[in-house]
CSV table of C-alpha atoms and ligand atoms in Angstrom, one decimal:
chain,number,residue,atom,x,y,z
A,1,UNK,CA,97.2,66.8,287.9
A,2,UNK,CA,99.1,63.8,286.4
A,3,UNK,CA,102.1,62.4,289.1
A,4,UNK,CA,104.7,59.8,288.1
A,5,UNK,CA,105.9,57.7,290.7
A,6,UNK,CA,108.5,56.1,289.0
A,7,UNK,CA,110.1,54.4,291.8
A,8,UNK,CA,106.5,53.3,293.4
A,9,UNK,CA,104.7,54.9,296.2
A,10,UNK,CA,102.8,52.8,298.8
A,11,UNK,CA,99.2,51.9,298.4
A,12,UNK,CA,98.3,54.2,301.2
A,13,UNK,CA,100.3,57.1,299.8
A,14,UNK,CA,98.8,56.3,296.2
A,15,UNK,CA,94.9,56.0,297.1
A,16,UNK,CA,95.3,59.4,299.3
A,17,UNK,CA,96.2,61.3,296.2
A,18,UNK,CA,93.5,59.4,294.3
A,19,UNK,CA,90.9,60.1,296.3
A,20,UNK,CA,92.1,64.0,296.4
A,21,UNK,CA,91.7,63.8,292.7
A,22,UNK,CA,95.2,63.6,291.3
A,23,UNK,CA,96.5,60.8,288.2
A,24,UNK,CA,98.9,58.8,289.9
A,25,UNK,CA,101.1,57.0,287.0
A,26,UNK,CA,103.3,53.7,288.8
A,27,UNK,CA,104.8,52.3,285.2
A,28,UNK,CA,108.3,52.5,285.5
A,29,UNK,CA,109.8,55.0,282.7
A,30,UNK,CA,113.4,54.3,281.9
A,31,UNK,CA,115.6,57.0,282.9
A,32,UNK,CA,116.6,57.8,279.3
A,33,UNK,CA,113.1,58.3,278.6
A,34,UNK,CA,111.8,60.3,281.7
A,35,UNK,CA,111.8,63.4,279.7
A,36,UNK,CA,110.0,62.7,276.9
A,37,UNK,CA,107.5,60.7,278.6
A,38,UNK,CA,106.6,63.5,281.3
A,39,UNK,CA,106.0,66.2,278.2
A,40,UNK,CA,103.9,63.4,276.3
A,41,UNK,CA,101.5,62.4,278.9
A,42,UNK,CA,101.6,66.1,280.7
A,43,UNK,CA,102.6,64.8,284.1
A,44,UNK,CA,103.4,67.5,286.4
A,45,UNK,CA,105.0,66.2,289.4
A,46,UNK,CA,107.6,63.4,289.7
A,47,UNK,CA,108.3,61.6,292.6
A,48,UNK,CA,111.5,59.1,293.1
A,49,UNK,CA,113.3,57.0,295.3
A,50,UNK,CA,116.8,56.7,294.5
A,51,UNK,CA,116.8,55.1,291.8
A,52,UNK,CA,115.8,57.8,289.3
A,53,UNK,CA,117.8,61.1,289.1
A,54,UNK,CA,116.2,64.7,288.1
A,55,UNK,CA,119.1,66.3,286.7
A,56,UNK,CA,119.5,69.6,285.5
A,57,UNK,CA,119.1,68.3,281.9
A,58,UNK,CA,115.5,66.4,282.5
A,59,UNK,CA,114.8,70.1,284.5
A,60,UNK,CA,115.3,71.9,281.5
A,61,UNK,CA,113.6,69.7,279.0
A,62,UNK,CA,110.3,69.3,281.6
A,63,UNK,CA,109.3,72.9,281.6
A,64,UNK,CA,105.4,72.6,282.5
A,65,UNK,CA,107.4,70.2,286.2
A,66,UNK,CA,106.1,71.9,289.3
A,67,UNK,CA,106.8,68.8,291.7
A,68,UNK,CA,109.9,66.6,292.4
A,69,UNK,CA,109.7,64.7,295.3
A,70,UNK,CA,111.9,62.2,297.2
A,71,UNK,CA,110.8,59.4,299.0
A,72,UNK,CA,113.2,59.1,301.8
A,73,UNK,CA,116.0,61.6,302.7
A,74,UNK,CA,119.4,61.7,300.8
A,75,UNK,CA,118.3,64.1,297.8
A,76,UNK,CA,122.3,63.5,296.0
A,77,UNK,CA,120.2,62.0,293.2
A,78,UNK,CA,118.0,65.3,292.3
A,79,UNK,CA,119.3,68.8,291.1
A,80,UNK,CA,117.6,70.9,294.3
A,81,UNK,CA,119.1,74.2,294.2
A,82,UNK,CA,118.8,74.5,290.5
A,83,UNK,CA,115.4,72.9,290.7
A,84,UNK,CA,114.2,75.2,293.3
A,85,UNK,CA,115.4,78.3,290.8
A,86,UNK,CA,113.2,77.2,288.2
A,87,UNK,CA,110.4,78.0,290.4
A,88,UNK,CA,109.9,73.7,290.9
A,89,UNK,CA,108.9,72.6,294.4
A,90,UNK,CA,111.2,69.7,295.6
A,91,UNK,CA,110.2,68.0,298.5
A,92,UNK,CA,111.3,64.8,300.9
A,93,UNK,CA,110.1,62.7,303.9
A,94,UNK,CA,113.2,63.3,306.1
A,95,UNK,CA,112.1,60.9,309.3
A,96,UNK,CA,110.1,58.8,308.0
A,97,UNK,CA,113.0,55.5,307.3
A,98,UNK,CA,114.8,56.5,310.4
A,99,UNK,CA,113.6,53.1,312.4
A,100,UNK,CA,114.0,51.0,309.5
A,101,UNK,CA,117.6,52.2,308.4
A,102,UNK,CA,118.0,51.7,312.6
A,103,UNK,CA,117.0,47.7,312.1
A,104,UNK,CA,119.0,46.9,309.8
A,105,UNK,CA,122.4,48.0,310.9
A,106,UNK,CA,121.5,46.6,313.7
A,107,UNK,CA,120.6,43.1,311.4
A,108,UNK,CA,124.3,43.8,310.2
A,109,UNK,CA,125.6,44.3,313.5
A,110,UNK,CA,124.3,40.9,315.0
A,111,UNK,CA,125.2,39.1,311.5
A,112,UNK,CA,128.6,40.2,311.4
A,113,UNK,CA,129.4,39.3,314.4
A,114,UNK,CA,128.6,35.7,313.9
A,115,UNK,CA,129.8,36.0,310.3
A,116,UNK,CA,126.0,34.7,309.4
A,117,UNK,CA,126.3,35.7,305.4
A,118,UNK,CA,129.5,34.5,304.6
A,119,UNK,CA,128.6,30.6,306.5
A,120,UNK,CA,125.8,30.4,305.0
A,121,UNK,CA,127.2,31.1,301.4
A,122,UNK,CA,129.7,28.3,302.2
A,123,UNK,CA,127.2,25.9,304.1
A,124,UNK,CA,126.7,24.0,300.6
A,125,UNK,CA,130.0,23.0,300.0
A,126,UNK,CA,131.8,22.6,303.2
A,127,UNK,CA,132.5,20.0,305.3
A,128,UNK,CA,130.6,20.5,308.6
A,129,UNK,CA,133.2,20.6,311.0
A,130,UNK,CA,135.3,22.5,309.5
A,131,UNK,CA,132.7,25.3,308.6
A,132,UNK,CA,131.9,25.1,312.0
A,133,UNK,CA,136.0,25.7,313.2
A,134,UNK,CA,135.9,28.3,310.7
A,135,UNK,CA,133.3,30.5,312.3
A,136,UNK,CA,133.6,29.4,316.0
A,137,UNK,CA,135.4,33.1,316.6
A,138,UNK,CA,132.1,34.8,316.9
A,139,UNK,CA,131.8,37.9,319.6
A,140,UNK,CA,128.6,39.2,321.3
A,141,UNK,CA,127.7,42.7,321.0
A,142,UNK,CA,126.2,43.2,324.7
A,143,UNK,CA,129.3,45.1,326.4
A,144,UNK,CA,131.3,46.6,322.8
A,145,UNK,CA,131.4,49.9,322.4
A,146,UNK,CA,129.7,51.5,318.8
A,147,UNK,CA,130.4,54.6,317.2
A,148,UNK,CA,128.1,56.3,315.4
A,149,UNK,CA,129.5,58.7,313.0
A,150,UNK,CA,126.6,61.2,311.8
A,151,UNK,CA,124.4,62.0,314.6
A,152,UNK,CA,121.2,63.3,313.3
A,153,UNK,CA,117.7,61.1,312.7
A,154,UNK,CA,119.1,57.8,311.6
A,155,UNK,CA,121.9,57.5,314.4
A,156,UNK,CA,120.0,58.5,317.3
A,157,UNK,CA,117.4,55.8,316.3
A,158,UNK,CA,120.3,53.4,315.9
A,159,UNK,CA,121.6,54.3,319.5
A,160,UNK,CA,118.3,53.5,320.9
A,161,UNK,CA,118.3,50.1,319.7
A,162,UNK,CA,122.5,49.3,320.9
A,163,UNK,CA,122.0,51.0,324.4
A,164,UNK,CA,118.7,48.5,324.6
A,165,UNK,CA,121.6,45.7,323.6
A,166,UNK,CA,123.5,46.3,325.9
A,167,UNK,CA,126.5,48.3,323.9
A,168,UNK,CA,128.1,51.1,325.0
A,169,UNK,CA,127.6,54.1,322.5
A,170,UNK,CA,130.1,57.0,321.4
A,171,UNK,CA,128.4,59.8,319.0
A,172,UNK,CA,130.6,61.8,316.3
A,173,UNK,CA,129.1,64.2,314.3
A,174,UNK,CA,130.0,68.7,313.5
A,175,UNK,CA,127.1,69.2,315.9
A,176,UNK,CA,128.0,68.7,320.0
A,177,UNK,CA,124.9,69.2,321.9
A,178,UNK,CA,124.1,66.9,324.2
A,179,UNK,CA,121.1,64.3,322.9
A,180,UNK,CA,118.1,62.7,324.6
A,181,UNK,CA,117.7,59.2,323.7
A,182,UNK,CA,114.3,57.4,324.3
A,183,UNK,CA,115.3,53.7,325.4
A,184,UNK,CA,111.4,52.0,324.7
A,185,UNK,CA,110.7,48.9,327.4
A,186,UNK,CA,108.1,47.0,325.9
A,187,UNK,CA,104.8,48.7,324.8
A,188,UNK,CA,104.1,51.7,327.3
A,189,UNK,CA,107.8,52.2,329.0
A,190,UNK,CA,110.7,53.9,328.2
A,191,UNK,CA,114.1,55.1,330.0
A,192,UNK,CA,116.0,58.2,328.5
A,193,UNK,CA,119.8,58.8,328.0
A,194,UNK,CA,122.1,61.8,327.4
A,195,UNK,CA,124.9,61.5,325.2
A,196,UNK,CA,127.0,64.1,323.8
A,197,UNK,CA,128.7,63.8,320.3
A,198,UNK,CA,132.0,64.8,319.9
A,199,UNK,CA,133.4,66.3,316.7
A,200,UNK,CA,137.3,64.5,317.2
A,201,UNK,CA,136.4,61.3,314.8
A,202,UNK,CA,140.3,60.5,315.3
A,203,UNK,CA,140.3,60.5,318.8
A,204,UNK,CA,137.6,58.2,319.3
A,205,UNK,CA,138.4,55.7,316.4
A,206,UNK,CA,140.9,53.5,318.1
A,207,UNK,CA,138.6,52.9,321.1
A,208,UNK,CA,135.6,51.5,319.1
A,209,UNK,CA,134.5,47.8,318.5
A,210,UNK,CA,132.0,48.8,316.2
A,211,UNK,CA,131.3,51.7,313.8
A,212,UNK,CA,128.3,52.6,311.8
A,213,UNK,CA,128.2,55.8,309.8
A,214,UNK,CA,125.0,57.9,309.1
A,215,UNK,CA,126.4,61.0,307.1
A,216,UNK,CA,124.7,62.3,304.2
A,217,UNK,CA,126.5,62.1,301.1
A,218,UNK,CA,129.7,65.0,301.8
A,219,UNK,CA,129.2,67.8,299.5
A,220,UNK,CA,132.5,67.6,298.1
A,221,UNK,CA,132.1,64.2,297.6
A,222,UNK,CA,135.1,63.0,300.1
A,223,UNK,CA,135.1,60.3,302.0
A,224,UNK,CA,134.4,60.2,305.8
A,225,UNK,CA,136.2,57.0,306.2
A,226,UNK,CA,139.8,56.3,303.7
A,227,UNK,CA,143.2,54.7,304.4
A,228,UNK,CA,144.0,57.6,307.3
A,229,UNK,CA,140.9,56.7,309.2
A,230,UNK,CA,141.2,52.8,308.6
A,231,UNK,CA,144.9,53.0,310.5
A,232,UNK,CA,143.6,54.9,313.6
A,233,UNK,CA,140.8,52.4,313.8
A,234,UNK,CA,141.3,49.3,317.0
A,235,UNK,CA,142.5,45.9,315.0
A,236,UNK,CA,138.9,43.9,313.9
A,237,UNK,CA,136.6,46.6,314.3
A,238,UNK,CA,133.1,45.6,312.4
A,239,UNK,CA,131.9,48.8,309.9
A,240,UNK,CA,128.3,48.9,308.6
A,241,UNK,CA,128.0,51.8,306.0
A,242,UNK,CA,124.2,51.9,305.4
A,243,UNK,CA,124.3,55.7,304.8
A,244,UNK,CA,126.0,56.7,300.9
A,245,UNK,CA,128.3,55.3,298.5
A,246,UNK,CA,131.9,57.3,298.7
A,247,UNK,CA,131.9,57.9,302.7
A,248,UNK,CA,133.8,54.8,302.6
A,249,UNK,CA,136.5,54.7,300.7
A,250,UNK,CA,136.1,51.5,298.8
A,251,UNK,CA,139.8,50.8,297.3
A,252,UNK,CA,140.6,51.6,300.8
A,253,UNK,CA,138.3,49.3,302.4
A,254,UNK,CA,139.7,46.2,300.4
A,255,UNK,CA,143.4,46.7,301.8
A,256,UNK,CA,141.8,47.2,305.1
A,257,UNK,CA,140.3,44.0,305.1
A,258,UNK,CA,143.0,42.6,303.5
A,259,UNK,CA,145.6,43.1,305.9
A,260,UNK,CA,143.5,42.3,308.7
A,261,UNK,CA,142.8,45.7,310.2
A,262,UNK,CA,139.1,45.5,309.7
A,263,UNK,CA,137.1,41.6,310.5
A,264,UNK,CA,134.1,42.9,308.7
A,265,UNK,CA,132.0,45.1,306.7
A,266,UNK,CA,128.1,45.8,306.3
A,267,UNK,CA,127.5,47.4,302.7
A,268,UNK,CA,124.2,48.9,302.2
A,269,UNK,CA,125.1,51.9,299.5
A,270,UNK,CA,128.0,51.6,297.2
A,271,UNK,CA,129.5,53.9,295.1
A,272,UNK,CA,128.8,52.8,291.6
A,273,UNK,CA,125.2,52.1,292.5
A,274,UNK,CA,123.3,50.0,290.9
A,275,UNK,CA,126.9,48.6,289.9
A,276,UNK,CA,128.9,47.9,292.7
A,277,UNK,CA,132.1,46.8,292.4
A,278,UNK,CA,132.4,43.1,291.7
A,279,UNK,CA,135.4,42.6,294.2
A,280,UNK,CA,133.1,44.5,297.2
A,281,UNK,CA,130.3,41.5,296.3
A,282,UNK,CA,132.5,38.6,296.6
A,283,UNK,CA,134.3,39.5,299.6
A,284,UNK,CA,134.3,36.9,302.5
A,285,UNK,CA,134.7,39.4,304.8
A,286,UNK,CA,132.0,42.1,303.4
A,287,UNK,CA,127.8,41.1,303.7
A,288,UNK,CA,126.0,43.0,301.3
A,289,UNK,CA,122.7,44.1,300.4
A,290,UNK,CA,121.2,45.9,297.9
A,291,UNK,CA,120.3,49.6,299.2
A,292,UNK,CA,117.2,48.2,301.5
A,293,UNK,CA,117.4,50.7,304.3
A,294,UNK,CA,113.9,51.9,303.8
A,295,UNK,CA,112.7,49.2,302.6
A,296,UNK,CA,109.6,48.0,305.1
A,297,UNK,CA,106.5,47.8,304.8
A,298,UNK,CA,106.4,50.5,307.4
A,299,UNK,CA,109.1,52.9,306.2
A,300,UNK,CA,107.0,53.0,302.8
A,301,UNK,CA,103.6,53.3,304.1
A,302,UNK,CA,105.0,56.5,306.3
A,303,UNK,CA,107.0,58.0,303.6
A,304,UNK,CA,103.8,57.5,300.7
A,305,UNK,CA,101.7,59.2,303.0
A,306,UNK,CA,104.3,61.7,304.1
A,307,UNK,CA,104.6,62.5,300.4
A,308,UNK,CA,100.7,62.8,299.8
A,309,UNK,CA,100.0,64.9,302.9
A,310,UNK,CA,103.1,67.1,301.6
A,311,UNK,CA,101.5,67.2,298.2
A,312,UNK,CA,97.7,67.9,299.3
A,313,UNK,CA,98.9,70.7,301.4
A,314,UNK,CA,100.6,72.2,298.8
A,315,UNK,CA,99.0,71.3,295.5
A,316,UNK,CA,95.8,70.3,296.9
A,317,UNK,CA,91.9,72.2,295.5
B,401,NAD,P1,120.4,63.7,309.4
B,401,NAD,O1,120.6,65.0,308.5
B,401,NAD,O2,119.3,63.7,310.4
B,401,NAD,O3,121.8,63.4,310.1
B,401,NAD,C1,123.1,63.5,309.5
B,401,NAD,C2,124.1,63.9,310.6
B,401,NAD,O4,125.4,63.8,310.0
B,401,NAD,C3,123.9,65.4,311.0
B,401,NAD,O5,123.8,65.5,312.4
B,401,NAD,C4,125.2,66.1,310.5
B,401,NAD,O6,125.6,67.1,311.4
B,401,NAD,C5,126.2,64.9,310.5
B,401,NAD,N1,127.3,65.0,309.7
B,401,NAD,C6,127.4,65.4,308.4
B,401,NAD,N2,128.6,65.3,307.9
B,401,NAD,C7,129.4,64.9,308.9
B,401,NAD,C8,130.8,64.6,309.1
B,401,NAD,N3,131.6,64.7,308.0
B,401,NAD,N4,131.2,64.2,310.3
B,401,NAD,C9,130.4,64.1,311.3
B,401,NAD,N5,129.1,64.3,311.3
B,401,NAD,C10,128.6,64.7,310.1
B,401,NAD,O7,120.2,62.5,308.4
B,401,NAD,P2,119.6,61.1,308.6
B,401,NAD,O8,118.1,61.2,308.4
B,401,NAD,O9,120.1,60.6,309.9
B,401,NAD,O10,120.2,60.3,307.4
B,401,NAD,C11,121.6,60.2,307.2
B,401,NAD,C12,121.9,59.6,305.8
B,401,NAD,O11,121.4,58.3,305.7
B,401,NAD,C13,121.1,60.3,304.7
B,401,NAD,O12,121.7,61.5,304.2
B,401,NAD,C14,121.1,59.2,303.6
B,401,NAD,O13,122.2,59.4,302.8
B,401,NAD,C15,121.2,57.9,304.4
B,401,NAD,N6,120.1,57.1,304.2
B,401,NAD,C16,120.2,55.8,303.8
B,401,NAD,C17,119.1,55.0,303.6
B,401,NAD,C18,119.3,53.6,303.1
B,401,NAD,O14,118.4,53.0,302.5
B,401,NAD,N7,120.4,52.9,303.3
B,401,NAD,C19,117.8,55.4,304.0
B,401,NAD,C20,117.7,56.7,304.5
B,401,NAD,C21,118.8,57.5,304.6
């Protein structure tokens, strides 16, 4: 069976489905041309990051498709329920980026806070000492409190690594049970730590230092995060959005920042990805990067080989 992994797959992942007899194609197709080129070739599964959508109408036209399968977790950019009716298996690697998403907001967290993106873009130009008056308003996060909106995989993991730092953390998410957290110490030791979302985002917001959301994309598209939710917030909170375009609020977000309510934003997901909007990019208060939360050499070693032992056990002879 031919696969195309049109956003890549790991060498691990790829050589496991090699050596278990599958074709696994890695030459990027252009989206218009995904459909056309899975018919001409006879490939039968497709697996994608989120860069290439499976839509209803590349579904329809791929009618011999008994695969589609995301690398990662957020499957916003795949038709799955009409997929699924078509008789099309449509799997994901839910955990696997969980610790990598975790690093960077916590990258973010420390870079914000010592505005380490926006100095540097301005270390060419500027006079020394005033660059260095301009940032000397740094804050440590050892002692700040962080919300964590969205409670599930990628924010426990991300609690892990702030109650190691020293913050205090506050949990909001729909679901309230209390949580284990596994604090590692080194190699072989670890402490644990119970904390109980609540589901009262408002109540919370005024009390936090630092936010970082972890929702899936809504499935009415709102945002978790607009103008409402920017006034309740505590003047100069710091907001890392690493988890989809549109929870934030993005017009919003710019009068935020611009009438000093928020110090600082952490962009990893944009709503008009791969086009984010130019005023979001050249922000001195806003540190950007380009949709890398699973992007280690860890995350896609685990999530290849998540996706091959998914596609052995299903597909396999
Ligand atoms: P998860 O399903 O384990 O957790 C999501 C949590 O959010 C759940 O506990 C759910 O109850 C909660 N939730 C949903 N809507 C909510 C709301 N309105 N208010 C409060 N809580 C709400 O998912 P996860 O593995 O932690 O991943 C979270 C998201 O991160 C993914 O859906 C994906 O969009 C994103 N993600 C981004 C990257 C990246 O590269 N930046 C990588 C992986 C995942």
């Amino acid at each position: 069976m031919k696969i195309l992994a049109n956003d890549g797959i790991s060498a691990v992942g790829k050589t496991l489905l090699e050596k278990a007899g599958f074709i696994v194609i890695t030459e990027k197709v252009d989206q218009a041309d995904l459909a056309a080129t899975v018919n001409a070739q006879g490939i039968e599964m497709i697996l994608v990051r989120s860069a290439t959508t499976v839509r209803k109408e590349v579904i329809d036209a791929c009618p011999h498709l008994k695969l589609i399968g995301r690398g990662g977790v957020g499957m916003d950019n795949i038709d799955v329920a009409y997929a699924r009716e078509k008789g099309i298996t449509v799997i994901n690697t839910p955990a696997s980026s969980s610790q990598s998403v975790a690093e960077l907001v916590m990258g973010h967290l420390f870079s914000m806070s010592r505005f380490l993106n926006d100095s540097y873009k301005n270390m060419e130009h500027g006079d020394f000492a005033t660059l260095k008056k301009n940032y000397a308003k740094g804050i440590e996060l050892r002692g700040k409190t962080l919300g964590i909106i969205g409670f599930g995989r990628i924010g426990k993991t991300l609690a892990s690594y702030a109650l190691g730092a020293g913050m205090e953390v506050i949990a909001i998410d729909k679901k309230t049970e209390p949580c284990d957290i596994k604090i590692p110490i080194g190699k072989d030791q670890s402490v644990n730590y119970t904390i109980t979302p609540t589901a009262s985002l408002n109540n919370v917001l005024g009390s936090l230092d630092f936010i970082s959301i972890h929702v899936p994309k809504q499935n009415d598209g709102s945002a978790v995060i607009s103008a409402k939710e920017f006034a309740l917030m505590k003047k100069g909170v710091r907001i890392v959005n690493a988890a989809r375009g549109g929870v934030v609020n993005e017009i919003d977000l710019l009068e935020a920042l611009d009438n000093g309510n928020v110090a600082g934003i952490a962009l990893d997901v944009f709503e008009n990805e791969p086009n984010p909007n130019p005023s979001l990019l050249n922000h001195p208060k806003i540190a950007c990067t380009p949709h890398i939360g699973a992007a280690t050499v860890e995350a896609q070693d685990r999530i290849g080989e998540e996706l091959a032992q998914l596609i052995m056990g299903q597909f396999g002879k």
